[in-house]
CSV table of C-alpha atoms in Angstrom, one decimal:
chain,number,residue,atom,x,y,z
L,1,MET,CA,0.0,0.0,0.0
L,2,SER,CA,1.1,3.6,-0.4
L,3,ALA,CA,0.1,7.1,0.5
L,4,GLU,CA,1.8,10.1,-1.1
L,5,ARG,CA,1.1,13.8,-0.6
L,6,GLY,CA,3.5,16.5,-1.8
L,7,HIS,CA,6.9,15.9,-0.4
L,8,SER,CA,5.8,13.1,1.9
L,9,THR,CA,6.0,9.5,0.8
L,10,ARG,CA,5.0,6.3,2.7
L,11,ARG,CA,5.2,2.8,1.2
L,12,THR,CA,5.0,-0.7,2.6
L,13,MET,CA,6.5,-3.8,0.9
L,14,SER,CA,6.1,-7.5,1.8
L,15,VAL,CA,9.5,-9.2,2.3
L,16,ALA,CA,10.1,-13.0,2.4
L,17,ALA,CA,12.4,-12.8,5.4
L,18,PRO,CA,11.9,-12.8,9.2
L,19,ALA,CA,11.3,-9.3,10.7
L,20,GLY,CA,14.5,-9.6,12.9
L,21,VAL,CA,16.6,-10.3,9.8
L,22,VAL,CA,15.2,-7.3,7.9
L,23,TYR,CA,15.6,-5.0,10.9
L,24,GLY,CA,19.2,-6.1,11.5
L,25,MET,CA,20.1,-5.1,7.9
L,26,LEU,CA,18.6,-1.7,8.4
L,27,ALA,CA,20.4,-1.2,11.7
L,28,ASP,CA,23.8,-2.1,10.2
L,29,ALA,CA,24.1,1.1,8.1
L,30,VAL,CA,27.9,0.8,7.7
L,31,ARG,CA,27.4,-2.2,5.4
L,32,TRP,CA,24.8,-0.4,3.3
L,33,PRO,CA,27.2,0.3,0.4
L,34,LEU,CA,27.4,-3.4,-0.3
L,35,PHE,CA,23.6,-3.7,-0.3
L,36,LEU,CA,22.3,-0.4,-1.7
L,37,THR,CA,23.2,0.8,-5.2
L,38,SER,CA,23.2,4.5,-4.5
L,39,HIS,CA,25.2,4.4,-1.2
L,40,LEU,CA,29.0,4.8,-1.6
L,41,HIS,CA,30.3,5.0,1.9
L,42,VAL,CA,28.8,5.2,5.5
L,43,GLU,CA,30.8,6.2,8.6
L,44,ARG,CA,29.5,6.0,12.1
L,45,ILE,CA,30.5,9.2,13.9
L,46,ASP,CA,28.9,8.4,17.3
L,47,PHE,CA,26.5,5.9,18.8
L,48,ASP,CA,25.3,5.7,22.4
L,49,GLY,CA,23.3,2.5,21.9
L,50,THR,CA,20.1,4.3,20.9
L,51,VAL,CA,21.0,7.5,19.0
L,52,GLU,CA,23.4,7.2,16.1
L,53,GLN,CA,25.2,9.8,14.1
L,54,LEU,CA,26.3,8.9,10.6
L,55,ARG,CA,28.0,10.6,7.6
L,56,VAL,CA,26.7,9.2,4.4
L,57,TRP,CA,28.0,9.6,0.8
L,58,ASP,CA,25.7,8.6,-2.0
L,59,LEU,CA,25.5,8.9,-5.7
L,60,ALA,CA,22.5,10.7,-7.4
L,61,ASP,CA,22.4,11.7,-11.1
L,62,ASP,CA,26.2,11.1,-11.4
L,63,ARG,CA,26.8,13.5,-8.5
L,64,VAL,CA,28.3,12.5,-5.2
L,65,ARG,CA,26.5,13.9,-2.2
L,66,SER,CA,27.5,14.0,1.5
L,67,SER,CA,25.0,14.2,4.3
L,68,HIS,CA,24.8,13.8,8.1
L,69,VAL,CA,22.2,11.4,9.4
L,70,ARG,CA,20.9,11.2,12.9
L,71,ARG,CA,19.1,7.9,13.7
L,72,THR,CA,17.2,6.7,16.7
L,73,LEU,CA,17.1,2.9,16.9
L,74,ASP,CA,14.4,1.0,18.7
L,75,PRO,CA,15.0,-2.8,18.3
L,76,PRO,CA,12.0,-4.0,20.4
L,77,ALA,CA,9.7,-2.0,18.2
L,78,ARG,CA,11.8,-2.6,15.1
L,79,THR,CA,11.7,1.1,14.1
L,80,ILE,CA,14.5,3.5,13.1
L,81,ASP,CA,13.6,7.2,13.0
L,82,PHE,CA,16.0,9.4,11.0
L,83,GLU,CA,16.8,13.0,10.1
L,84,GLN,CA,19.1,13.5,7.1
L,85,ARG,CA,20.8,16.9,6.3
L,86,SER,CA,22.7,17.2,3.1
L,87,GLY,CA,25.4,19.8,2.5
L,88,ASP,CA,23.4,21.6,-0.2
L,89,ARG,CA,20.1,21.5,1.8
L,90,ALA,CA,21.2,21.6,5.4
L,91,ASP,CA,18.3,23.9,6.3
L,92,ALA,CA,15.7,21.5,4.7
L,93,PRO,CA,16.2,18.0,6.3
L,94,VAL,CA,14.5,14.9,5.2
L,95,THR,CA,12.9,13.0,8.1
L,96,GLY,CA,11.3,9.7,8.3
L,97,ARG,CA,11.0,6.2,9.7
L,98,TRP,CA,11.9,2.6,8.8
L,99,SER,CA,9.6,0.1,10.5
L,100,VAL,CA,9.4,-3.7,10.3
L,101,ALA,CA,6.4,-5.8,11.4
L,102,PRO,CA,6.4,-9.6,11.4
L,103,ASP,CA,4.0,-11.3,9.0
L,104,GLY,CA,4.2,-14.9,10.3
L,105,ASP,CA,7.5,-16.6,11.1
L,106,THR,CA,9.1,-16.2,7.7
L,107,ARG,CA,7.7,-13.0,6.2
L,108,SER,CA,7.6,-9.3,7.3
L,109,ALA,CA,6.1,-6.0,6.3
L,110,LEU,CA,8.7,-3.3,5.6
L,111,THR,CA,7.6,0.3,5.7
L,112,LEU,CA,9.5,3.5,4.8
L,113,SER,CA,8.2,7.0,5.3
L,114,ARG,CA,10.0,10.1,4.2
L,115,ASP,CA,9.0,13.8,4.7
L,116,GLY,CA,10.5,16.8,3.1
L,117,ASP,CA,11.9,14.8,0.2
L,118,ASP,CA,12.4,16.2,-3.3
L,119,ALA,CA,12.8,12.8,-4.8
L,120,PRO,CA,9.9,10.6,-3.8
L,121,ASP,CA,10.9,7.9,-6.3
L,122,VAL,CA,13.8,7.1,-3.9
L,123,VAL,CA,11.4,5.3,-1.5
L,124,PRO,CA,10.3,2.4,-3.8
L,125,ALA,CA,13.9,1.9,-5.0
L,126,LEU,CA,15.3,1.7,-1.4
L,127,LEU,CA,12.5,-0.7,-0.3
L,128,ASP,CA,13.1,-3.0,-3.3
L,129,GLN,CA,16.9,-3.1,-2.7
L,130,VAL,CA,16.4,-3.9,1.0
L,131,ARG,CA,13.8,-6.6,0.2
L,132,GLU,CA,16.1,-8.1,-2.4
L,133,MET,CA,19.0,-8.4,0.0
L,134,ALA,CA,17.0,-9.5,3.0
L,135,GLU,CA,15.5,-12.4,1.0
L,136,ARG,CA,19.0,-13.7,0.5
L,137,TRP,CA,19.7,-13.8,4.2
L,138,GLU,CA,20.2,-17.6,4.3
L,139,ARG,CA,22.9,-17.3,1.7
L,140,LEU,CA,24.7,-14.1,2.7
L,141,ASP,CA,27.6,-16.0,4.3
L,142,GLU,CA,28.3,-17.6,0.9
L,143,LEU,CA,27.9,-14.4,-1.1
L,144,LEU,CA,30.0,-12.1,1.1
L,145,VAL,CA,33.8,-12.1,0.9
L,146,GLY,CA,36.0,-9.8,3.0
L,147,PHE,CA,39.8,-9.7,3.4
L,148,GLU,CA,42.8,-7.4,3.7
L,149,ASP,CA,46.4,-7.2,2.5
L,150,SER,CA,49.1,-5.0,4.0
L,151,VAL,CA,52.7,-4.0,3.8
L,152,HIS,CA,55.1,-2.1,6.0
L,153,VAL,CA,56.8,0.9,4.5
L,154,GLU,CA,59.9,2.5,6.0
L,155,GLY,CA,59.1,5.9,4.7
L,156,PRO,CA,56.8,8.9,5.2
L,157,SER,CA,53.1,8.3,4.8
L,158,GLU,CA,52.8,11.3,2.6
L,159,LEU,CA,54.7,9.6,-0.2
L,160,VAL,CA,52.6,6.5,0.1
L,161,TYR,CA,49.4,8.4,0.0
L,162,ASP,CA,50.6,10.4,-3.0
L,163,PHE,CA,51.1,7.1,-4.9
L,164,LEU,CA,47.7,5.8,-4.1
L,165,TYR,CA,46.0,9.1,-4.7
L,166,ARG,CA,47.5,9.6,-8.2
L,167,MET,CA,45.4,6.9,-9.8
L,168,GLU,CA,45.8,8.5,-13.2
L,169,ASP,CA,49.5,7.7,-13.2
L,170,TRP,CA,49.0,4.0,-12.4
L,171,VAL,CA,49.0,3.0,-16.1
L,172,GLU,CA,52.8,3.9,-16.1
L,173,LEU,CA,53.5,2.5,-12.6
L,174,ILE,CA,51.5,-0.7,-12.1
L,175,PRO,CA,52.0,-3.5,-14.7
L,176,HIS,CA,48.4,-4.9,-14.6
L,177,VAL,CA,46.8,-1.4,-15.2
L,178,GLU,CA,46.3,-0.8,-19.0
L,179,TRP,CA,44.3,2.5,-18.9
L,180,THR,CA,42.8,4.9,-16.4
L,181,LEU,CA,40.6,8.0,-16.5
L,182,VAL,CA,40.1,10.1,-13.4
L,183,ARG,CA,37.8,13.1,-12.9
L,184,GLU,CA,37.8,15.2,-9.8
L,185,ASP,CA,35.0,17.8,-10.0
L,186,GLN,CA,34.8,18.0,-6.2
L,187,PRO,CA,38.0,18.2,-4.0
L,188,GLY,CA,38.7,14.7,-2.8
L,189,VAL,CA,36.0,13.0,-4.8
L,190,GLN,CA,37.3,11.0,-7.8
L,191,LEU,CA,35.2,9.4,-10.5
L,192,ALA,CA,37.5,6.8,-11.9
L,193,ALA,CA,37.6,4.2,-14.7
L,194,MET,CA,40.3,1.6,-15.1
L,195,ASP,CA,41.2,-1.3,-17.5
L,196,THR,CA,43.3,-4.0,-16.0
L,197,SER,CA,44.6,-7.2,-17.4
L,198,SER,CA,44.1,-10.7,-15.9
L,199,GLU,CA,47.3,-12.5,-15.2
L,200,ASP,CA,45.6,-15.9,-15.7
L,201,THR,CA,43.8,-15.3,-18.9
L,202,GLY,CA,45.1,-12.0,-20.3
L,203,GLU,CA,41.5,-10.8,-20.5
L,204,THR,CA,41.0,-7.0,-20.0
L,205,VAL,CA,38.6,-6.2,-17.2
L,206,THR,CA,37.0,-2.7,-16.9
L,207,VAL,CA,35.9,-1.3,-13.6
L,208,GLU,CA,34.4,2.1,-12.7
L,209,SER,CA,34.5,3.5,-9.1
L,210,VAL,CA,34.0,6.5,-6.9
L,211,ARG,CA,36.9,7.3,-4.6
L,212,LEU,CA,36.6,9.5,-1.5
L,213,CYS,CA,40.1,10.8,-0.5
L,214,PHE,CA,40.9,11.9,3.1
L,215,PRO,CA,44.5,13.0,3.0
L,216,HIS,CA,44.7,14.2,6.6
L,217,ALA,CA,43.3,10.9,7.9
L,218,GLY,CA,45.5,8.9,5.5
L,219,ARG,CA,42.5,7.1,3.9
L,220,ILE,CA,41.0,6.5,0.5
L,221,VAL,CA,37.7,4.7,0.4
L,222,TYR,CA,36.0,3.6,-2.7
L,223,LYS,CA,33.1,1.7,-4.2
L,224,GLU,CA,33.0,0.2,-7.7
L,225,THR,CA,30.0,1.3,-9.7
L,226,LEU,CA,30.8,-1.0,-12.6
L,227,THR,CA,32.0,-4.5,-11.5
L,228,PRO,CA,33.1,-7.5,-13.5
L,229,ASP,CA,31.7,-11.0,-13.0
L,230,PRO,CA,31.3,-12.7,-10.6
L,231,ILE,CA,31.1,-9.5,-8.4
L,232,ALA,CA,27.8,-7.9,-7.6
L,233,SER,CA,29.2,-5.1,-5.4
L,234,HIS,CA,32.7,-4.2,-4.2
L,235,SER,CA,33.9,-1.5,-1.8
L,236,GLY,CA,37.3,-1.1,-0.2
L,237,GLU,CA,39.8,1.2,1.5
L,238,TRP,CA,43.4,2.1,1.5
L,239,ALA,CA,44.4,3.0,5.0
L,240,LEU,CA,47.8,4.4,6.2
L,241,LEU,CA,48.7,3.6,9.8
L,242,PRO,CA,51.9,5.4,10.9
L,243,ASP,CA,54.2,3.7,13.5
L,244,GLU,CA,57.6,4.4,15.0
L,245,SER,CA,59.5,3.1,12.0
L,246,GLY,CA,57.3,4.1,9.1
L,247,VAL,CA,53.7,3.3,8.1
L,248,ARG,CA,51.6,0.2,7.7
L,249,VAL,CA,49.5,0.3,4.6
L,250,VAL,CA,46.4,-1.8,4.6
L,251,SER,CA,44.1,-2.6,1.6
L,252,THR,CA,40.7,-3.8,2.6
L,253,HIS,CA,38.0,-5.4,0.4
L,254,GLN,CA,34.4,-6.1,1.0
L,255,VAL,CA,32.7,-8.0,-1.9
L,256,MET,CA,29.3,-9.5,-2.6
L,257,LEU,CA,29.2,-12.1,-5.2
L,258,ARG,CA,26.4,-12.4,-7.9
L,259,GLU,CA,23.7,-14.8,-7.0
L,260,ASP,CA,24.4,-17.1,-10.0
L,261,ALA,CA,28.1,-17.4,-9.0
L,262,VAL,CA,27.1,-19.4,-5.9
L,263,GLY,CA,25.1,-22.4,-6.9
L,264,ARG,CA,23.9,-25.5,-5.1
L,265,ALA,CA,25.0,-29.1,-5.5
L,266,PRO,CA,22.2,-31.8,-5.6
L,267,ASP,CA,23.0,-32.6,-1.9
L,268,GLY,CA,22.4,-28.9,-0.9
L,269,ARG,CA,26.0,-28.0,-0.4
L,270,ALA,CA,27.2,-24.6,-1.6
L,271,THR,CA,29.4,-24.7,-4.8
L,272,GLY,CA,30.7,-21.1,-4.7
L,273,ALA,CA,34.2,-21.9,-3.4
L,274,ASP,CA,35.7,-21.4,-6.9
L,275,ALA,CA,34.1,-17.9,-7.2
L,276,ARG,CA,35.2,-16.9,-3.7
L,277,HIS,CA,38.8,-18.1,-4.4
L,278,HIS,CA,38.8,-16.4,-7.8
L,279,VAL,CA,37.8,-13.1,-6.3
L,280,ARG,CA,40.2,-13.3,-3.4
L,281,THR,CA,43.1,-14.2,-5.7
L,282,ARG,CA,42.4,-11.6,-8.4
L,283,LEU,CA,41.7,-8.7,-6.1
L,284,GLY,CA,44.4,-9.7,-3.6
L,285,ARG,CA,47.0,-10.0,-6.3
L,286,ALA,CA,46.2,-6.6,-7.7
L,287,SER,CA,46.2,-4.9,-4.3
L,288,THR,CA,49.4,-6.6,-3.2
L,289,GLU,CA,51.1,-5.4,-6.4
L,290,ALA,CA,50.0,-1.9,-5.8
L,291,LEU,CA,51.1,-2.0,-2.2
L,292,GLY,CA,54.5,-3.3,-3.2
L,293,LEU,CA,55.0,-0.5,-5.7
L,294,ALA,CA,53.8,2.1,-3.2
L,295,LYS,CA,56.4,0.8,-0.8
L,296,TRP,CA,59.1,1.0,-3.5
L,297,HIS,CA,58.0,4.5,-4.4
L,298,ALA,CA,58.2,5.8,-0.9
L,299,GLU,CA,61.4,4.0,0.2
L,300,SER,CA,63.2,4.9,-3.1
L,301,ALA,CA,62.5,8.6,-2.5
L,302,VAL,CA,63.8,8.4,1.0
L,303,ARG,CA,67.1,6.7,-0.2
L,304,ARG,CA,67.5,9.4,-2.8
L,305,LEU,CA,67.2,12.1,-0.2
L,306,ARG,CA,69.8,10.5,2.1
């Protein structure tokens, strides 16, 4: 059912998943970039167990937006009230509520209401994406792949960050990178495209991503907006962690596989091990190569200065 009036929208959708599962996905906002197409990155700023402060980056009409979101979580009632203020409309917040009601043991009714919104079509899209993900709840452990690689650099973090930031130069610096295109219309926000070659097959793989660069924090977070098979969504981070002798550089990946990449054998066992291994190997090899070259770049510069 639905009821819309002006800038207020309210819709309810039936979901083939238990209410507790659906609410848990809504409450875990930090993981939304893996589940929701428009969300690029979510950072929790503060949380006292009930009230949560988030900073959210999303993509709308090829434009990256940043907003602050205040949420009040009520797990017993399975409701989340929110107020969202974006940078360009800070004086006109969007408010609303997520609510989940059980509909038997295996189904639930998911409702989203938003007030003060200038894009009412967002509501059905969000509901549909949450429904689609929640209905995979029994298979998420098979679909999700997370891992990290790291290297220690005996050199200044500024040189390492410079290497990772200048993605447009990677075609000349990283062997598996064949072509790059980087656009930075907003400071620290890069819209990037890259062709890479597969070491195993020689096949060229194209990816597109949005990169959010935080030089003072020594972080670059990204989400791929065009992914190759068998990846459905992929987000990651380059993080620089200074220590007494230099800096530890960590590459983190969070991946969700496409549904058809994880099949079932006749006896019910999952058969997605090959897809998980392929993704872990390919992405790990690429990030390890980049980490090694970032190390060489920084340490070579230090040796030249000595």
